[in-house]
Coordinates of N, CA, C and O in Angstrom, one line a residue:
M1202 N 21.3 -13.1 -10.6 CA 20.4 -12.3 -9.8 C 21.0 -12.6 -8.2 O 21.2 -14.0 -7.8
Q1203 N 21.4 -11.8 -7.3 CA 21.7 -12.2 -6.0 C 20.9 -11.5 -5.1 O 20.6 -10.3 -5.2
C1204 N 20.3 -12.5 -4.1 CA 19.7 -11.9 -3.0 C 20.4 -11.8 -1.5 O 20.9 -12.9 -1.4
T1205 N 20.0 -11.0 -1.1 CA 20.5 -10.8 0.6 C 19.4 -10.5 1.6 O 18.4 -9.5 1.0
I1206 N 19.2 -11.4 2.3 CA 17.8 -11.2 3.5 C 18.7 -10.6 4.8 O 19.6 -11.2 5.1
Y1207 N 18.1 -9.7 5.2 CA 18.5 -9.1 6.6 C 17.4 -9.2 7.9 O 16.0 -8.9 7.3
A1208 N 17.7 -9.9 8.7 CA 16.9 -9.9 9.9 C 16.5 -8.5 10.4 O 17.4 -7.6 10.1
P1209 N 15.2 -8.6 10.9 CA 14.9 -6.8 11.6 C 15.9 -6.5 12.6 O 16.7 -7.6 13.5
G1210 N 16.8 -5.4 12.4 CA 17.8 -4.7 13.4 C 19.0 -5.4 12.9 O 20.2 -4.9 13.3
E1211 N 19.3 -6.1 12.0 CA 20.6 -6.5 11.3 C 21.1 -5.3 10.4 O 20.5 -4.9 9.7
K1212 N 22.5 -5.1 10.7 CA 23.2 -4.1 10.1 C 23.0 -4.4 8.4 O 23.4 -5.7 7.9
K1213 N 22.8 -3.4 7.5 CA 22.8 -4.0 6.3 C 23.2 -2.7 5.5 O 23.5 -1.5 5.8
R1214 N 23.3 -2.9 4.0 CA 23.9 -1.8 3.2 C 22.9 -0.9 2.8 O 21.5 -1.4 2.8
R1215 N 23.2 0.1 2.6 CA 22.5 1.3 2.2 C 22.2 1.1 0.8 O 22.9 1.6 0.0
V1216 N 21.0 0.6 1.0 CA 20.1 0.5 -0.6 C 18.5 1.0 -0.4 O 18.1 0.8 0.2
P1217 N 18.1 1.7 -1.6 CA 17.2 2.5 -1.4 C 16.1 1.1 -1.1 O 16.1 0.1 -2.0
R1218 N 14.9 1.4 -0.2 CA 14.3 0.4 -0.3 C 12.9 0.9 -0.5 O 11.9 1.3 0.1
Q1219 N 12.4 0.6 -1.7 CA 11.0 1.1 -2.2 C 10.1 -0.3 -2.7 O 8.8 0.3 -2.7
Q1220 N 10.4 -1.6 -2.7 CA 9.4 -2.4 -2.9 C 9.1 -3.0 -1.6 O 9.8 -3.3 -0.7
V1221 N 8.1 -3.7 -1.6 CA 7.4 -4.4 -0.7 C 6.8 -5.8 -1.5 O 5.8 -5.7 -2.3
M1222 N 6.7 -6.7 -0.8 CA 6.2 -8.4 -1.0 C 5.8 -8.6 0.2 O 6.3 -8.7 1.3
V1223 N 4.8 -9.6 0.0 CA 4.0 -10.1 1.2 C 3.6 -11.7 0.6 O 3.4 -11.8 -0.2
L1224 N 4.3 -12.5 2.0 CA 4.2 -13.6 1.7 C 2.8 -14.0 2.6 O 2.7 -14.0 3.9
A1225 N 1.7 -14.2 1.8 CA 0.4 -14.3 2.4 C 0.2 -15.9 2.8 O 0.2 -16.5 1.3
A1226 N -0.6 -16.4 3.7 CA -1.0 -17.5 3.9 C -2.9 -17.9 4.1 O -3.0 -17.0 5.1
V1227 N -3.5 -18.6 3.7 CA -4.6 -18.8 4.2 C -4.7 -20.3 4.2 O -4.6 -21.2 3.6
G1228 N -5.0 -20.6 5.7 CA -4.7 -21.8 6.0 C -3.2 -22.2 5.9 O -2.2 -21.7 6.3
E1229 N -3.3 -23.3 5.1 CA -1.7 -24.1 4.9 C -1.5 -23.6 3.3 O -0.3 -24.1 3.1
A1230 N -2.2 -22.7 2.9 CA -2.3 -22.6 1.3 C -1.2 -20.9 0.9 O -1.6 -20.1 2.0
L1231 N -0.4 -21.0 0.2 CA 0.3 -19.4 0.1 C -0.3 -19.0 -1.1 O -0.9 -19.3 -2.0
I1232 N -0.8 -17.7 -0.9 CA -1.3 -16.7 -1.8 C -0.2 -16.2 -2.9 O 0.9 -15.6 -2.9
L1233 N -0.5 -16.5 -4.1 CA 0.2 -16.1 -5.2 C -0.6 -15.3 -6.2 O -1.9 -15.3 -6.4
C1234 N -0.2 -14.3 -6.9 CA -0.6 -13.5 -8.0 C -0.3 -13.9 -9.5 O 0.7 -14.1 -9.5
R1235 N -1.2 -13.7 -10.4 CA -0.9 -14.1 -11.5 C -0.1 -12.5 -12.5 O -1.1 -11.7 -12.2
D1236 N 0.8 -12.9 -12.7 CA 1.6 -11.5 -13.6 C 1.2 -11.4 -14.8 O 0.9 -12.7 -15.7
E1237 N -0.2 -10.6 -15.5 CA -0.8 -10.7 -16.4 C 0.1 -10.5 -17.9 O -0.4 -11.0 -18.7
I1238 N 1.4 -9.7 -17.7 CA 2.3 -9.8 -18.8 C 2.8 -10.9 -19.4 O 3.1 -11.4 -20.3
N1239 N 3.2 -11.7 -18.1 CA 4.3 -12.8 -18.5 C 4.0 -14.0 -18.0 O 4.3 -15.1 -18.5
A1240 N 2.4 -14.0 -17.4 CA 1.6 -15.1 -17.4 C 2.4 -16.0 -16.0 O 2.3 -17.2 -16.1
L1241 N 3.3 -15.3 -15.0 CA 4.1 -16.4 -14.2 C 3.4 -15.7 -12.9 O 2.5 -15.0 -12.7
W1242 N 3.3 -16.6 -11.6 CA 3.0 -16.3 -10.7 C 4.0 -15.8 -9.7 O 5.0 -16.2 -10.0
M1243 N 3.6 -14.9 -8.7 CA 4.3 -14.1 -8.1 C 3.8 -13.7 -6.8 O 2.3 -13.7 -6.6
L1244 N 4.3 -13.4 -5.8 CA 4.0 -12.6 -4.3 C 3.2 -11.6 -4.7 O 3.8 -10.6 -5.4
P1245 N 2.3 -11.3 -4.0 CA 1.9 -9.9 -4.1 C 2.9 -8.9 -3.5 O 3.5 -9.2 -2.7
E1246 N 3.0 -7.7 -4.4 CA 4.0 -6.5 -4.2 C 3.6 -5.5 -5.1 O 2.8 -5.2 -5.5
G1247 N 4.3 -4.5 -4.3 CA 4.0 -3.0 -5.2 C 5.1 -2.1 -4.4 O 6.2 -2.5 -3.8
T1248 N 4.9 -0.8 -4.9 CA 6.0 0.2 -4.8 C 5.4 1.0 -3.7 O 4.4 1.6 -3.6
I1249 N 6.4 1.2 -2.8 CA 5.8 2.5 -1.5 C 5.5 3.8 -2.5 O 6.8 4.1 -3.1
Q1250 N 4.5 4.3 -2.2 CA 4.0 5.7 -2.4 C 4.4 6.4 -1.5 O 4.7 6.7 -0.6
S1251 N 4.7 7.9 -2.1 CA 4.8 9.0 -1.4 C 3.9 9.2 -0.2 O 2.6 9.1 -0.1
G1252 N 4.3 9.2 1.2 CA 3.4 9.3 2.4 C 3.2 8.3 3.0 O 2.4 8.0 3.9
E1253 N 3.5 7.0 2.4 CA 2.9 5.7 3.2 C 4.0 4.6 3.6 O 5.4 5.0 2.8
S1254 N 3.9 4.1 4.8 CA 4.7 3.1 4.9 C 4.8 2.0 4.3 O 3.9 1.5 3.7
A1255 N 5.9 1.1 5.0 CA 6.1 -0.1 4.3 C 4.8 -1.3 4.5 O 4.2 -1.6 3.7
E1256 N 4.4 -1.1 5.8 CA 3.3 -1.7 6.5 C 1.9 -1.3 5.4 O 1.1 -2.2 5.2
E1257 N 2.0 0.1 5.3 CA 0.8 0.2 4.6 C 0.5 -0.1 3.1 O -0.4 -0.4 2.5
T1258 N 1.9 -0.3 2.6 CA 2.0 -0.7 0.9 C 1.8 -2.3 1.1 O 1.1 -2.8 0.5
A1259 N 2.0 -2.7 2.3 CA 2.0 -4.5 2.3 C 0.2 -4.6 2.5 O -0.2 -5.5 1.7
R1260 N -0.6 -3.7 3.2 CA -1.9 -4.0 3.3 C -2.7 -3.3 2.0 O -3.6 -4.3 1.5
R1261 N -2.1 -2.4 1.3 CA -2.6 -2.1 -0.2 C -2.6 -3.0 -1.2 O -3.5 -3.5 -1.8
V1262 N -1.4 -3.6 -1.3 CA -1.1 -4.6 -2.7 C -1.7 -5.9 -2.1 O -2.1 -6.6 -2.9
L1263 N -1.8 -6.3 -0.9 CA -2.8 -7.5 -0.8 C -3.8 -7.6 -1.2 O -4.7 -8.4 -1.2
G1264 N -4.6 -6.2 -0.5 CA -6.0 -5.8 -0.5 C -6.2 -6.0 -2.1 O -7.3 -6.4 -2.3
R1265 N -5.0 -5.1 -2.9 CA -5.7 -5.6 -4.2 C -5.5 -6.5 -5.0 O -6.4 -6.6 -5.8
A1266 N -4.9 -7.4 -4.6 CA -4.6 -8.6 -5.1 C -5.9 -9.6 -4.8 O -6.1 -10.6 -5.6
M1267 N -6.2 -9.8 -3.3 CA -7.3 -10.5 -2.6 C -8.5 -10.1 -2.9 O -9.8 -10.9 -2.8
G1268 N -8.7 -8.8 -3.0 CA -10.2 -8.3 -2.9 C -10.5 -8.2 -1.3 O -9.8 -7.8 -0.5
E1269 N -11.7 -8.4 -1.2 CA -12.5 -8.5 0.2 C -12.1 -9.5 0.5 O -12.0 -10.5 0.7
A1270 N -11.1 -9.0 1.9 CA -10.3 -10.4 2.8 C -9.9 -9.6 3.9 O -9.9 -8.6 4.2
V1271 N -10.2 -10.4 5.0 CA -9.4 -10.2 6.5 C -8.0 -10.7 6.8 O -8.0 -12.0 6.7
F1272 N -7.3 -9.9 6.9 CA -5.8 -10.2 7.1 C -5.0 -9.2 8.4 O -5.5 -8.4 8.4
D1273 N -3.9 -10.0 8.7 CA -3.0 -9.0 9.6 C -1.7 -9.2 8.9 O -1.4 -10.4 8.2
V1274 N -0.9 -8.2 8.8 CA 0.3 -8.2 8.1 C 1.3 -8.0 9.5 O 1.0 -7.2 10.3
T1275 N 2.7 -8.7 9.1 CA 3.5 -8.7 10.0 C 4.9 -8.3 9.3 O 5.4 -9.0 8.6
P1276 N 5.8 -7.5 9.7 CA 7.3 -7.6 9.0 C 8.0 -8.4 9.5 O 7.9 -9.5 10.4
L1277 N 8.7 -9.0 8.1 CA 9.4 -10.2 8.0 C 11.0 -9.8 8.3 O 11.6 -10.5 9.2
C1278 N 11.1 -9.0 7.3 CA 12.8 -8.9 6.8 C 13.0 -7.7 5.8 O 11.6 -7.4 5.1
E1279 N 14.1 -7.2 5.6 CA 14.0 -6.7 4.6 C 15.3 -7.1 3.6 O 15.9 -8.2 3.8
Y1280 N 15.5 -6.9 2.4 CA 15.8 -7.7 1.3 C 16.7 -6.6 0.5 O 16.3 -5.4 0.1
S1281 N 17.6 -7.0 -0.4 CA 18.2 -6.2 -1.4 C 18.4 -7.6 -2.8 O 18.9 -8.7 -2.2
V1282 N 18.5 -6.7 -3.9 CA 18.5 -7.9 -5.1 C 19.7 -6.9 -6.0 O 19.7 -5.7 -6.2
T1283 N 20.9 -7.6 -6.2 CA 21.6 -7.4 -7.2 C 21.2 -7.8 -8.3 O 21.4 -9.2 -8.6
G1284 N 21.0 -7.1 -9.8 CA 20.7 -7.7 -10.8 C 21.9 -8.2 -11.5 O 22.9 -7.6 -11.2
E1285 N 21.8 -8.5 -12.6 CA 23.0 -8.9 -13.6 C 23.7 -7.8 -14.0 O 24.6 -8.0 -14.7
D1286 N 23.2 -6.5 -14.2 CA 23.6 -5.3 -14.6 C 24.4 -4.8 -13.7 O 25.0 -3.6 -13.9
G1287 N 24.4 -5.5 -12.2 CA 25.2 -4.7 -11.2 C 24.2 -3.8 -10.2 O 25.1 -3.2 -9.2
K1288 N 23.1 -3.6 -10.7 CA 22.5 -2.3 -10.0 C 21.7 -3.2 -8.9 O 21.1 -4.4 -8.8
E1289 N 21.8 -2.6 -7.8 CA 21.2 -3.0 -6.3 C 20.1 -2.4 -6.2 O 19.8 -1.0 -6.2
S1290 N 18.7 -3.1 -5.8 CA 17.6 -2.3 -5.1 C 17.0 -3.4 -3.9 O 17.9 -4.1 -3.7
G1291 N 16.1 -2.8 -3.2 CA 15.9 -3.4 -2.0 C 14.4 -3.1 -1.8 O 13.8 -2.2 -2.3
G1292 N 13.8 -3.7 -0.7 CA 12.8 -3.7 -0.3 C 12.4 -4.2 1.2 O 13.2 -4.6 1.6
Y1293 N 11.0 -4.4 1.4 CA 10.9 -5.1 2.7 C 9.9 -6.0 2.3 O 8.7 -6.1 1.5
A1294 N 9.7 -7.0 3.2 CA 8.9 -8.6 3.1 C 8.3 -8.5 4.2 O 8.9 -8.5 5.3
F1295 N 7.0 -8.6 4.3 CA 5.7 -8.6 5.3 C 5.3 -10.4 5.2 O 5.4 -10.8 3.9
T1296 N 4.8 -11.0 6.2 CA 3.8 -12.1 6.0 C 2.5 -11.8 6.4 O 2.4 -10.7 7.3
A1297 N 1.6 -12.3 6.0 CA 0.1 -12.1 6.2 C -0.5 -13.3 6.6 O -0.3 -14.4 6.1
A1298 N -1.8 -13.3 7.7 CA -2.3 -14.6 8.1 C -3.9 -14.0 7.7 O -4.1 -13.0 8.0
V1299 N -4.2 -14.9 6.4 CA -5.7 -14.3 6.3 C -6.8 -15.1 7.1 O -6.8 -16.4 7.0
S1300 N -7.5 -14.3 7.4 CA -8.5 -15.2 8.3 C -9.8 -15.3 7.8 O -10.5 -16.3 7.9
D1301 N -10.4 -14.5 6.5 CA -11.7 -14.6 5.8 C -11.3 -13.9 4.5 O -10.8 -13.2 4.3
W1302 N -11.5 -14.7 3.7 CA -11.3 -14.1 2.0 C -12.9 -14.4 1.6 O -13.2 -15.7 1.2
A1303 N -13.5 -13.4 1.2 CA -14.8 -13.5 0.7 C -14.8 -14.4 -0.5 O -15.8 -15.6 -0.6
D1304 N -14.2 -14.0 -1.8 CA -14.7 -15.0 -2.7 C -13.2 -14.9 -3.5 O -13.0 -14.0 -4.3
E1305 N -12.4 -15.9 -3.5 CA -11.5 -16.2 -4.3 C -11.5 -16.2 -5.8 O -10.6 -15.7 -6.4
R1306 N -12.5 -16.3 -6.1 CA -12.5 -16.3 -7.5 C -13.0 -15.1 -8.1 O -12.7 -14.8 -9.6
E1307 N -13.1 -14.4 -7.3 CA -13.3 -13.1 -8.0 C -11.9 -11.9 -7.7 O -11.8 -10.6 -8.1
S1308 N -10.8 -12.5 -7.0 CA -9.7 -11.8 -7.2 C -8.6 -12.3 -8.0 O -8.9 -13.1 -9.1
H1309 N -7.2 -11.5 -8.0 CA -6.4 -11.5 -8.7 C -5.5 -12.8 -8.5 O -4.6 -13.0 -8.9
A1310 N -6.0 -13.3 -7.2 CA -5.1 -14.3 -6.5 C -5.7 -15.3 -6.3 O -6.6 -15.6 -6.2
R1311 N -4.5 -16.4 -6.0 CA -4.9 -17.8 -5.8 C -4.6 -18.4 -4.7 O -3.1 -17.8 -4.1
A1312 N -4.9 -19.2 -3.9 CA -4.2 -20.0 -3.0 C -3.4 -21.3 -3.5 O -4.6 -22.3 -4.1
F1313 N -2.2 -21.7 -2.9 CA -1.7 -22.9 -3.8 C -1.1 -23.5 -2.4 O -0.5 -23.0 -1.5
A1314 N -1.2 -24.9 -2.4 CA -0.5 -25.9 -1.5 C 0.9 -26.0 -1.8 O 1.5 -26.8 -0.8
R1315 N 1.4 -25.8 -3.1 CA 2.5 -25.9 -3.5 C 3.4 -24.6 -4.3 O 2.6 -24.1 -4.8
M1316 N 4.7 -24.5 -3.7 CA 5.3 -23.5 -4.6 C 5.8 -23.8 -6.2 O 6.0 -25.0 -6.5
P1317 N 5.6 -22.7 -6.9 CA 5.8 -23.2 -8.1 C 7.3 -23.3 -8.5 O 8.2 -22.6 -7.7
L1318 N 7.7 -23.9 -9.6 CA 9.2 -24.2 -10.1 C 9.7 -22.8 -10.7 O 8.6 -21.7 -10.6
A1319 N 11.0 -22.5 -10.5 CA 11.3 -21.2 -10.8 C 11.2 -20.5 -12.3 O 10.9 -19.4 -12.6
S1320 N 10.8 -21.6 -13.3 CA 10.3 -21.3 -14.8 C 9.0 -20.7 -14.3 O 8.4 -20.3 -15.5
Q1321 N 8.2 -20.9 -13.3 CA 6.8 -20.4 -13.5 C 6.6 -19.3 -12.5 O 5.7 -18.7 -12.2
T1322 N 7.7 -18.7 -12.0 CA 7.5 -17.6 -11.0 C 8.5 -16.6 -11.4 O 9.3 -16.6 -11.8
A1323 N 7.6 -15.2 -11.1 CA 8.5 -13.8 -11.3 C 9.3 -13.8 -10.3 O 9.2 -14.0 -9.1
K1324 N 10.4 -13.1 -10.6 CA 11.7 -13.1 -9.5 C 11.7 -14.2 -8.8 O 11.8 -14.0 -7.4
A1325 N 12.0 -15.3 -9.1 CA 12.2 -16.7 -8.6 C 13.2 -16.9 -7.3 O 12.9 -17.3 -6.2
A1326 N 14.5 -16.2 -7.7 CA 15.6 -16.1 -6.7 C 14.9 -15.5 -5.4 O 15.2 -16.1 -4.4
L1327 N 14.4 -14.4 -5.4 CA 14.1 -13.6 -4.1 C 12.6 -14.4 -3.7 O 12.8 -14.5 -2.4
V1328 N 11.9 -14.7 -4.6 CA 10.6 -15.7 -3.9 C 11.1 -16.9 -2.9 O 10.8 -16.8 -1.7
F1329 N 12.0 -17.3 -3.8 CA 12.4 -18.4 -2.7 C 13.2 -18.4 -2.0 O 13.2 -19.1 -0.7
A1330 N 14.3 -17.2 -1.6 CA 14.8 -17.0 -0.8 C 14.1 -16.5 0.6 O 14.1 -16.9 1.8
L1331 N 12.8 -15.5 0.4 CA 11.9 -15.1 1.3 C 11.0 -16.4 1.9 O 11.0 -16.4 3.1
H1332 N 10.9 -17.2 1.1 CA 10.2 -18.2 1.5 C 11.1 -19.2 2.4 O 10.4 -19.6 3.2
R1333 N 12.4 -19.6 2.0 CA 13.2 -20.2 3.0 C 13.3 -19.6 4.5 O 13.4 -20.0 5.6
W1334 N 13.4 -18.0 4.0 CA 13.7 -17.3 5.4 C 12.5 -17.2 6.7 O 12.2 -17.3 7.6
A1335 N 11.1 -17.5 5.6 CA 9.9 -17.5 6.3 C 9.2 -18.9 6.7 O 8.3 -19.0 7.2
G1336 N 10.2 -20.0 6.3 CA 9.6 -21.2 6.1 C 8.7 -22.0 7.6 O 7.6 -22.4 7.2
E1337 N 9.3 -21.2 8.6 CA 8.8 -21.9 10.0 C 7.3 -21.4 9.9 O 6.2 -21.7 10.5
R1338 N 6.9 -19.9 9.4 CA 5.5 -19.7 9.3 C 4.4 -20.4 8.0 O 3.4 -20.0 8.3
F1339 N 5.0 -21.1 7.5 CA 4.2 -22.1 6.4 C 4.0 -23.4 7.0 O 5.4 -23.8 7.4
D1340 N 3.2 -24.0 6.7 CA 2.9 -25.4 6.8 C 4.2 -26.3 5.9 O 4.5 -26.0 4.7
E1341 N 4.9 -27.2 6.8 CA 6.0 -28.0 6.2 C 5.6 -28.9 4.7 O 6.5 -28.8 4.1
R1342 N 4.3 -29.0 4.6 CA 3.9 -29.6 3.5 C 4.1 -28.8 2.2 O 3.9 -29.1 1.3
L1343 N 4.0 -27.1 2.2 CA 4.1 -26.4 1.2 C 5.6 -26.7 0.8 O 6.9 -26.3 1.0
Q1344 N 5.7 -27.4 -0.7 CA 6.9 -27.8 -1.3 C 7.4 -26.9 -2.3 O 6.3 -26.5 -3.1
I1345 N 8.3 -26.9 -2.9 CA 8.7 -26.0 -4.2 C 8.3 -27.6 -5.2 O 9.6 -28.4 -5.2
E1346 N 7.3 -27.3 -6.2 CA 7.4 -28.1 -7.2 C 6.3 -27.7 -8.3 O 5.8 -26.5 -7.9
R1347 N 6.2 -28.4 -9.5 CA 5.2 -27.7 -10.6 C 3.9 -27.5 -9.6 O 3.1 -28.2 -9.2
L1348 N 3.3 -26.5 -10.0 CA 1.7 -26.3 -9.8 C 1.0 -27.0 -10.2 O 0.7 -27.0 -11.3
G1349 N 0.0 -27.5 -9.4 CA -1.2 -28.3 -10.1 C -2.1 -27.6 -10.0 O -2.5 -26.4 -10.1
Q1350 N -3.4 -28.1 -9.3 CA -5.0 -27.2 -9.1 C -4.5 -26.3 -7.6 O -3.8 -26.7 -6.6
P1351 N -5.2 -25.2 -7.9 CA -5.3 -24.3 -6.8 C -5.6 -25.2 -5.4 O -6.2 -26.1 -5.5
A1352 N -5.1 -24.8 -4.2 CA -5.7 -25.5 -3.0 C -7.1 -25.3 -2.5 O -8.0 -24.2 -3.1
A1353 N -7.9 -26.3 -2.2 CA -9.4 -26.0 -2.0 C -9.1 -25.4 -0.6 O -8.6 -25.8 0.5
L1354 N -10.0 -24.5 -0.6 CA -9.8 -23.6 0.8 C -11.3 -24.3 1.9 O -11.9 -25.0 1.5

């Protein structure tokens, strides 16, 4: 898999951009969702629906993952991914600052102080590329290593 990250306003290849991923943080912890099919951790993500903007999609997918929460989303970049089959797809990445999360235990997401290894992460190459791109927005102690316990909020 090959990932390309495009800064806002940067000239990019014409690739359909239908996906949205959100790098959300609560305090110093990164929000990850559990993929119930493969039991891997992933960033909140979704597909843009007809009549919906990328920002609206970001708000919808993060709200679905977290349940009742207060957050602001900000555009980060656009990306494209070329799979091993040579097909290229793309999407938009957003960051989100979560200011209030009613009940983490009732949601599909968890806050982690560490990024998981590739073997524990869905779409690992893209997640790590986006994390590197957005690194200054996260605490420098957020490191890539095997996940342990969820972060204490």
